């Protein structure tokens, strides 16, 4: 657990970067620091490994004050990943990853073995071990950056905008892999981003900062979207937060209609012999042999957000549910979906007011 | 050419003196410029004074520096130390700027990443910053070495100039051969120094040749 | 040119009489005349060639290697060679000065043009500029810092070489040095050395001033308000530092 205890940072020019921050980052979880630029999120992160010293207050890792330890030794026990990876251009990939073991006096052969194992873990081919950073793509460099931070098997990792410098498609892949690796390793992670979507996607807990170094809200992503503490947070998480909060519930509770109820609207779901849905036919739609595509199907484990998206984007306003074998087992009209979502919201509001 | 055959000893002596007068200042200059360049980066207020003074020293014509040095450092006018001191000044003047720029060219995110992984200052300087600055520093060293080789011969006007002695001799005799020999040897020596530094650079910085970066 | 035992050459008012033959001011004027003449000829040759190579990319190896070749050429050797071949006089010495002034200008003009952001050239093309317009209104203004630093190096190179050329009879401040050495008058030598060093430094500073005036603040970095961030970022491959000014 990382504890901020009344931490304040005033820079020499008088700027208050962090103001009286109290925060507890749970062990084994990802805590995301998010906020607009100049809100003190990066300063807060960098105070954990003493790249910046607090003006007052204490920062504790598992109860030990970070200032009670030698700064270089402290940092070797804390993994650090930054935006452009910050790889050493004059060292090979394997040498880059082995940096901290090397600093700790681990012999070359062993350090290299660690490096190769980590390359595998972050999804880099072993053949890249002896290349230099310039020979890698941005996404690959970022993987090396993560591997390098993991090399000494630190219990704590600090990540400063680790996915911001790559394009959106690579970012999604890196985020997904990062979550997979974290699932295996369970590090205590503090991650800074300016991207609220990223914060909600990968954070177990999210700390929203506002200008002047104030903590605006510290909560789970779902709570943040559904119950923003104030106008600043509501504004920061964005206008479509209602839609995005649907990500946190599955379609399991949704009531679907019988397949044959559809015919009343004139459109017909085309199934193949095995019962797999193929598309729509009917007035203004494709023929039975060449039906209009569905645009996708959902299973009970999918999120409400996906189901809503399917219903809205479907050519006939109907989302199709399938079972594990891919056979169609129900349909959901968009008006029925809206009714059910409204009912869900009412139930929640009631539950909250009575508790 | 008969001239070469008849004057082998003289030419070799001139060449030998030329090599010493050119190389010693390069070595001394680098030894002095490295810490100065580091200080210029470490303490920012030192940067502009150091770079400006270097720029002014570098502007002084070599003959002027050669002839005033004896009066300043108390050597005899014919002492080779004058030439060595003057060329060392030029090398320092050039290399302070080069070393400072080289260290400044290191991406601050990389030095910060190094600190964040637990490098202390001295180890970071030798393990991360200097190696990354090396291509810039060695490129500057090529300029310094080649310039020094060609500047030595001006020293012949005050009696100590390596191959420059062949130029003054040719002028006095109205005879072109020693001048040609001197020019060719001087240029070859400059090229040799340049090639040696390039080879050293390739050995030391294999990473800088990959991916189209220089 | 009377020197007393008490007054060193540099401080003797008789040597500073303006207009008198053999006075320090007349040597300065002569020195500046040679320097200006050689520089003008070198600019007329090197700038167009550098612009052509930089704009078209043809014959790039010439421009790239010119700087190195010029640096490796021993100035005294070149002066001696030309004088031995063509005899004493202004022309052989002037040729030597021009030859040594061309490489820094050529290399820096080429490097300046090559360093121009390709996106800016692309944008100029996209807006409908013709080749000449691109060269004059986009490439040259952006290349100006490097071109002027090349001129600066060339000027210093010429000032220094003109001093050396006094050995083969050229006038100017080198006379004080060479004659002083021949006559064993050390105070005369020092006077020449000090004046020529000051002259070189003044020329360097004036060139720097011109650079400030001519180069757009958007390119020189002066438009940036934070002084701490406007570190000069001259790399050693740039001609300012890359060309021996001493010769």
PDB file of C-alpha atoms in Angstrom, chain B residues 23-201:
ATOM      1  CA  UNK B  23      48.373  15.373 -31.667  1.00  0.00           C
ATOM      2  CA  UNK B  24      49.548  16.467 -28.222  1.00  0.00           C
ATOM      3  CA  UNK B  25      47.223  19.526 -28.224  1.00  0.00           C
ATOM      4  CA  UNK B  26      44.256  17.350 -29.229  1.00  0.00           C
ATOM      5  CA  UNK B  27      44.817  15.054 -26.252  1.00  0.00           C
ATOM      6  CA  UNK B  28      45.471  17.907 -23.807  1.00  0.00           C
ATOM      7  CA  UNK B  29      42.531  19.854 -25.207  1.00  0.00           C
ATOM      8  CA  UNK B  30      40.069  17.004 -24.735  1.00  0.00           C
ATOM      9  CA  UNK B  31      41.286  16.331 -21.200  1.00  0.00           C
ATOM     10  CA  UNK B  32      40.662  19.984 -20.316  1.00  0.00           C
ATOM     11  CA  UNK B  33      37.435  20.415 -22.323  1.00  0.00           C
ATOM     12  CA  UNK B  34      35.566  17.389 -20.922  1.00  0.00           C
ATOM     13  CA  UNK B  35      35.260  18.668 -17.340  1.00  0.00           C
ATOM     14  CA  UNK B  36      34.668  22.255 -18.547  1.00  0.00           C
ATOM     15  CA  UNK B  37      31.915  21.109 -20.900  1.00  0.00           C
ATOM     16  CA  UNK B  38      30.351  19.074 -18.108  1.00  0.00           C
ATOM     17  CA  UNK B  39      30.425  22.086 -15.770  1.00  0.00           C
ATOM     18  CA  UNK B  40      28.790  24.251 -18.449  1.00  0.00           C
ATOM     19  CA  UNK B  41      25.876  21.817 -18.533  1.00  0.00           C
ATOM     20  CA  UNK B  42      25.717  21.075 -14.827  1.00  0.00           C
ATOM     21  CA  UNK B  43      25.749  24.745 -13.803  1.00  0.00           C
ATOM     22  CA  UNK B  44      23.679  26.624 -16.348  1.00  0.00           C
ATOM     23  CA  UNK B  45      24.963  30.049 -15.327  1.00  0.00           C
ATOM     24  CA  UNK B  46      28.431  28.910 -16.479  1.00  0.00           C
ATOM     25  CA  UNK B  47      27.235  27.948 -19.950  1.00  0.00           C
ATOM     26  CA  UNK B  48      27.119  31.358 -21.632  1.00  0.00           C
ATOM     27  CA  UNK B  49      30.360  32.747 -20.131  1.00  0.00           C
ATOM     28  CA  UNK B  50      32.265  29.571 -21.054  1.00  0.00           C
ATOM     29  CA  UNK B  51      30.860  29.356 -24.566  1.00  0.00           C
ATOM     30  CA  UNK B  52      31.343  33.062 -25.275  1.00  0.00           C
ATOM     31  CA  UNK B  53      34.952  33.092 -24.074  1.00  0.00           C
ATOM     32  CA  UNK B  54      35.599  29.952 -26.143  1.00  0.00           C
ATOM     33  CA  UNK B  55      34.115  31.625 -29.196  1.00  0.00           C
ATOM     34  CA  UNK B  56      36.357  34.680 -28.796  1.00  0.00           C
ATOM     35  CA  UNK B  57      39.503  32.593 -28.297  1.00  0.00           C
ATOM     36  CA  UNK B  58      38.612  30.566 -31.376  1.00  0.00           C
ATOM     37  CA  UNK B  59      38.363  33.760 -33.444  1.00  0.00           C
ATOM     38  CA  UNK B  60      41.965  34.824 -32.744  1.00  0.00           C
ATOM     39  CA  UNK B  61      44.186  34.204 -35.794  1.00  0.00           C
ATOM     40  CA  UNK B  62      46.735  31.480 -35.140  1.00  0.00           C
ATOM     41  CA  UNK B  63      49.815  33.508 -36.012  1.00  0.00           C
ATOM     42  CA  UNK B  64      48.764  36.186 -33.521  1.00  0.00           C
ATOM     43  CA  UNK B  65      48.319  33.600 -30.784  1.00  0.00           C
ATOM     44  CA  UNK B  66      51.628  31.896 -31.624  1.00  0.00           C
ATOM     45  CA  UNK B  67      53.599  35.119 -31.264  1.00  0.00           C
ATOM     46  CA  UNK B  68      51.984  36.580 -28.132  1.00  0.00           C
ATOM     47  CA  UNK B  69      52.106  33.365 -26.091  1.00  0.00           C
ATOM     48  CA  UNK B  70      55.851  33.588 -25.279  1.00  0.00           C
ATOM     49  CA  UNK B  71      55.230  36.991 -23.689  1.00  0.00           C
ATOM     50  CA  UNK B  72      52.331  35.596 -21.661  1.00  0.00           C
ATOM     51  CA  UNK B  73      53.645  32.203 -20.517  1.00  0.00           C
ATOM     52  CA  UNK B  74      57.336  33.126 -20.486  1.00  0.00           C
ATOM     53  CA  UNK B  75      58.641  30.646 -23.036  1.00  0.00           C
ATOM     54  CA  UNK B  76      61.305  31.351 -25.652  1.00  0.00           C
ATOM     55  CA  UNK B  77      59.928  32.411 -29.035  1.00  0.00           C
ATOM     56  CA  UNK B  78      61.404  29.291 -30.682  1.00  0.00           C
ATOM     57  CA  UNK B  79      59.941  26.873 -28.117  1.00  0.00           C
ATOM     58  CA  UNK B  80      57.533  24.212 -29.453  1.00  0.00           C
ATOM     59  CA  UNK B  81      55.528  24.767 -26.270  1.00  0.00           C
ATOM     60  CA  UNK B  82      54.128  27.946 -27.868  1.00  0.00           C
ATOM     61  CA  UNK B  83      52.578  25.984 -30.700  1.00  0.00           C
ATOM     62  CA  UNK B  84      51.337  23.236 -28.403  1.00  0.00           C
ATOM     63  CA  UNK B  85      49.811  25.749 -25.992  1.00  0.00           C
ATOM     64  CA  UNK B  86      48.145  27.734 -28.785  1.00  0.00           C
ATOM     65  CA  UNK B  87      46.653  24.662 -30.464  1.00  0.00           C
ATOM     66  CA  UNK B  88      45.524  23.335 -27.073  1.00  0.00           C
ATOM     67  CA  UNK B  89      43.671  26.616 -26.570  1.00  0.00           C
ATOM     68  CA  UNK B  90      41.919  26.192 -29.932  1.00  0.00           C
ATOM     69  CA  UNK B  91      41.026  22.582 -29.162  1.00  0.00           C
ATOM     70  CA  UNK B  92      39.618  23.516 -25.752  1.00  0.00           C
ATOM     71  CA  UNK B  93      37.720  26.456 -27.262  1.00  0.00           C
ATOM     72  CA  UNK B  94      36.088  24.173 -29.824  1.00  0.00           C
ATOM     73  CA  UNK B  95      35.580  21.116 -27.617  1.00  0.00           C
ATOM     74  CA  UNK B  96      34.029  22.869 -24.597  1.00  0.00           C
ATOM     75  CA  UNK B  97      31.148  23.867 -26.813  1.00  0.00           C
ATOM     76  CA  UNK B  98      30.993  20.436 -28.423  1.00  0.00           C
ATOM     77  CA  UNK B  99      31.011  18.552 -25.111  1.00  0.00           C
ATOM     78  CA  UNK B 100      28.370  20.879 -23.665  1.00  0.00           C
ATOM     79  CA  UNK B 101      26.174  20.537 -26.732  1.00  0.00           C
ATOM     80  CA  UNK B 102      26.689  16.779 -26.747  1.00  0.00           C
ATOM     81  CA  UNK B 103      25.608  16.437 -23.138  1.00  0.00           C
ATOM     82  CA  UNK B 104      22.724  18.846 -23.726  1.00  0.00           C
ATOM     83  CA  UNK B 105      21.596  16.771 -26.682  1.00  0.00           C
ATOM     84  CA  UNK B 106      20.880  13.809 -24.422  1.00  0.00           C
ATOM     85  CA  UNK B 107      17.101  13.552 -24.172  1.00  0.00           C
ATOM     86  CA  UNK B 108      16.183  14.645 -20.616  1.00  0.00           C
ATOM     87  CA  UNK B 109      13.595  11.864 -20.435  1.00  0.00           C
ATOM     88  CA  UNK B 110      16.454   9.382 -20.790  1.00  0.00           C
ATOM     89  CA  UNK B 111      18.508  10.878 -17.977  1.00  0.00           C
ATOM     90  CA  UNK B 112      15.370  11.011 -15.856  1.00  0.00           C
ATOM     91  CA  UNK B 113      14.578   7.407 -16.675  1.00  0.00           C
ATOM     92  CA  UNK B 114      18.129   6.546 -15.584  1.00  0.00           C
ATOM     93  CA  UNK B 115      17.692   8.372 -12.274  1.00  0.00           C
ATOM     94  CA  UNK B 116      14.313   6.761 -11.762  1.00  0.00           C
ATOM     95  CA  UNK B 117      15.896   3.332 -12.148  1.00  0.00           C
ATOM     96  CA  UNK B 118      18.420   4.131  -9.466  1.00  0.00           C
ATOM     97  CA  UNK B 119      21.485   5.561 -11.241  1.00  0.00           C
ATOM     98  CA  UNK B 120      23.524   7.938  -9.128  1.00  0.00           C
ATOM     99  CA  UNK B 121      25.006  11.062 -10.706  1.00  0.00           C
ATOM    100  CA  UNK B 122      28.532   9.898 -11.499  1.00  0.00           C
ATOM    101  CA  UNK B 123      27.510   6.502 -12.799  1.00  0.00           C
ATOM    102  CA  UNK B 124      24.771   8.113 -14.871  1.00  0.00           C
ATOM    103  CA  UNK B 125      27.320  10.491 -16.425  1.00  0.00           C
ATOM    104  CA  UNK B 126      29.702   7.717 -17.459  1.00  0.00           C
ATOM    105  CA  UNK B 127      27.136   4.993 -18.122  1.00  0.00           C
ATOM    106  CA  UNK B 128      24.417   6.930 -19.891  1.00  0.00           C
ATOM    107  CA  UNK B 129      25.105  10.579 -20.733  1.00  0.00           C
ATOM    108  CA  UNK B 130      28.678  10.416 -22.081  1.00  0.00           C
ATOM    109  CA  UNK B 131      28.044   7.315 -24.230  1.00  0.00           C
ATOM    110  CA  UNK B 132      24.982   8.962 -25.777  1.00  0.00           C
ATOM    111  CA  UNK B 133      26.888  12.225 -26.332  1.00  0.00           C
ATOM    112  CA  UNK B 134      29.844  10.368 -27.848  1.00  0.00           C
ATOM    113  CA  UNK B 135      28.873  10.705 -31.549  1.00  0.00           C
ATOM    114  CA  UNK B 136      28.570  14.478 -31.133  1.00  0.00           C
ATOM    115  CA  UNK B 137      31.826  14.695 -29.169  1.00  0.00           C
ATOM    116  CA  UNK B 138      33.752  12.580 -31.663  1.00  0.00           C
ATOM    117  CA  UNK B 139      32.374  14.576 -34.597  1.00  0.00           C
ATOM    118  CA  UNK B 140      33.771  17.685 -32.915  1.00  0.00           C
ATOM    119  CA  UNK B 141      37.044  15.909 -32.266  1.00  0.00           C
ATOM    120  CA  UNK B 142      37.412  15.208 -35.989  1.00  0.00           C
ATOM    121  CA  UNK B 143      37.137  18.925 -36.695  1.00  0.00           C
ATOM    122  CA  UNK B 144      39.636  19.768 -33.947  1.00  0.00           C
ATOM    123  CA  UNK B 145      42.177  17.152 -35.069  1.00  0.00           C
ATOM    124  CA  UNK B 146      42.023  18.064 -38.759  1.00  0.00           C
ATOM    125  CA  UNK B 147      42.252  21.794 -38.003  1.00  0.00           C
ATOM    126  CA  UNK B 148      45.237  21.257 -35.731  1.00  0.00           C
ATOM    127  CA  UNK B 149      47.121  19.304 -38.366  1.00  0.00           C
ATOM    128  CA  UNK B 150      46.762  22.093 -40.901  1.00  0.00           C
ATOM    129  CA  UNK B 151      47.439  24.878 -38.378  1.00  0.00           C
ATOM    130  CA  UNK B 152      50.792  23.495 -37.221  1.00  0.00           C
ATOM    131  CA  UNK B 153      52.566  24.621 -40.378  1.00  0.00           C
ATOM    132  CA  UNK B 154      51.841  28.299 -39.638  1.00  0.00           C
ATOM    133  CA  UNK B 155      54.294  27.824 -36.781  1.00  0.00           C
ATOM    134  CA  UNK B 156      57.080  27.715 -39.379  1.00  0.00           C
ATOM    135  CA  UNK B 157      56.889  31.529 -39.460  1.00  0.00           C
ATOM    136  CA  UNK B 158      58.237  31.556 -35.906  1.00  0.00           C
ATOM    137  CA  UNK B 159      60.627  28.705 -36.545  1.00  0.00           C
ATOM    138  CA  UNK B 160      58.695  25.685 -35.232  1.00  0.00           C
ATOM    139  CA  UNK B 161      56.184  24.351 -37.692  1.00  0.00           C
ATOM    140  CA  UNK B 162      56.755  20.728 -38.641  1.00  0.00           C
ATOM    141  CA  UNK B 163      55.997  20.370 -42.336  1.00  0.00           C
ATOM    142  CA  UNK B 164      55.624  24.158 -42.501  1.00  0.00           C
ATOM    143  CA  UNK B 165      59.419  24.297 -42.713  1.00  0.00           C
ATOM    144  CA  UNK B 166      59.070  22.789 -46.198  1.00  0.00           C
ATOM    145  CA  UNK B 167      56.827  25.694 -47.229  1.00  0.00           C
ATOM    146  CA  UNK B 168      59.208  28.433 -46.046  1.00  0.00           C
ATOM    147  CA  UNK B 169      62.136  26.576 -47.599  1.00  0.00           C
ATOM    148  CA  UNK B 170      60.343  26.285 -50.948  1.00  0.00           C
ATOM    149  CA  UNK B 171      59.458  29.967 -50.855  1.00  0.00           C
ATOM    150  CA  UNK B 172      63.024  31.020 -50.113  1.00  0.00           C
ATOM    151  CA  UNK B 173      64.412  28.784 -52.873  1.00  0.00           C
ATOM    152  CA  UNK B 174      61.587  29.603 -55.305  1.00  0.00           C
ATOM    153  CA  UNK B 175      61.220  25.861 -55.630  1.00  0.00           C
ATOM    154  CA  UNK B 176      57.824  24.126 -55.776  1.00  0.00           C
ATOM    155  CA  UNK B 177      58.722  20.527 -54.842  1.00  0.00           C
ATOM    156  CA  UNK B 178      59.118  20.877 -51.061  1.00  0.00           C
ATOM    157  CA  UNK B 179      55.848  22.847 -50.973  1.00  0.00           C
ATOM    158  CA  UNK B 180      53.956  20.088 -52.786  1.00  0.00           C
ATOM    159  CA  UNK B 181      55.477  17.415 -50.546  1.00  0.00           C
ATOM    160  CA  UNK B 182      54.513  19.430 -47.471  1.00  0.00           C
ATOM    161  CA  UNK B 183      50.927  19.976 -48.613  1.00  0.00           C
ATOM    162  CA  UNK B 184      50.428  16.320 -49.582  1.00  0.00           C
ATOM    163  CA  UNK B 185      51.874  14.992 -46.311  1.00  0.00           C
ATOM    164  CA  UNK B 186      49.895  17.490 -44.255  1.00  0.00           C
ATOM    165  CA  UNK B 187      46.624  16.614 -45.973  1.00  0.00           C
ATOM    166  CA  UNK B 188      47.362  12.876 -45.711  1.00  0.00           C
ATOM    167  CA  UNK B 189      48.060  13.263 -42.007  1.00  0.00           C
ATOM    168  CA  UNK B 190      44.792  15.148 -41.551  1.00  0.00           C
ATOM    169  CA  UNK B 191      42.876  12.449 -43.431  1.00  0.00           C
ATOM    170  CA  UNK B 192      44.587   9.733 -41.386  1.00  0.00           C
ATOM    171  CA  UNK B 193      43.564  11.411 -38.116  1.00  0.00           C
ATOM    172  CA  UNK B 194      40.012  11.769 -39.417  1.00  0.00           C
ATOM    173  CA  UNK B 195      39.813   8.121 -40.469  1.00  0.00           C
ATOM    174  CA  UNK B 196      41.201   6.897 -37.138  1.00  0.00           C
ATOM    175  CA  UNK B 197      38.566   8.864 -35.214  1.00  0.00           C
ATOM    176  CA  UNK B 198      35.800   7.576 -37.503  1.00  0.00           C
ATOM    177  CA  UNK B 199      36.963   3.991 -36.942  1.00  0.00           C
ATOM    178  CA  UNK B 200      37.078   4.529 -33.189  1.00  0.00           C
ATOM    179  CA  UNK B 201      33.572   5.946 -33.352  1.00  0.00           C
TER     180      UNK B 201
END
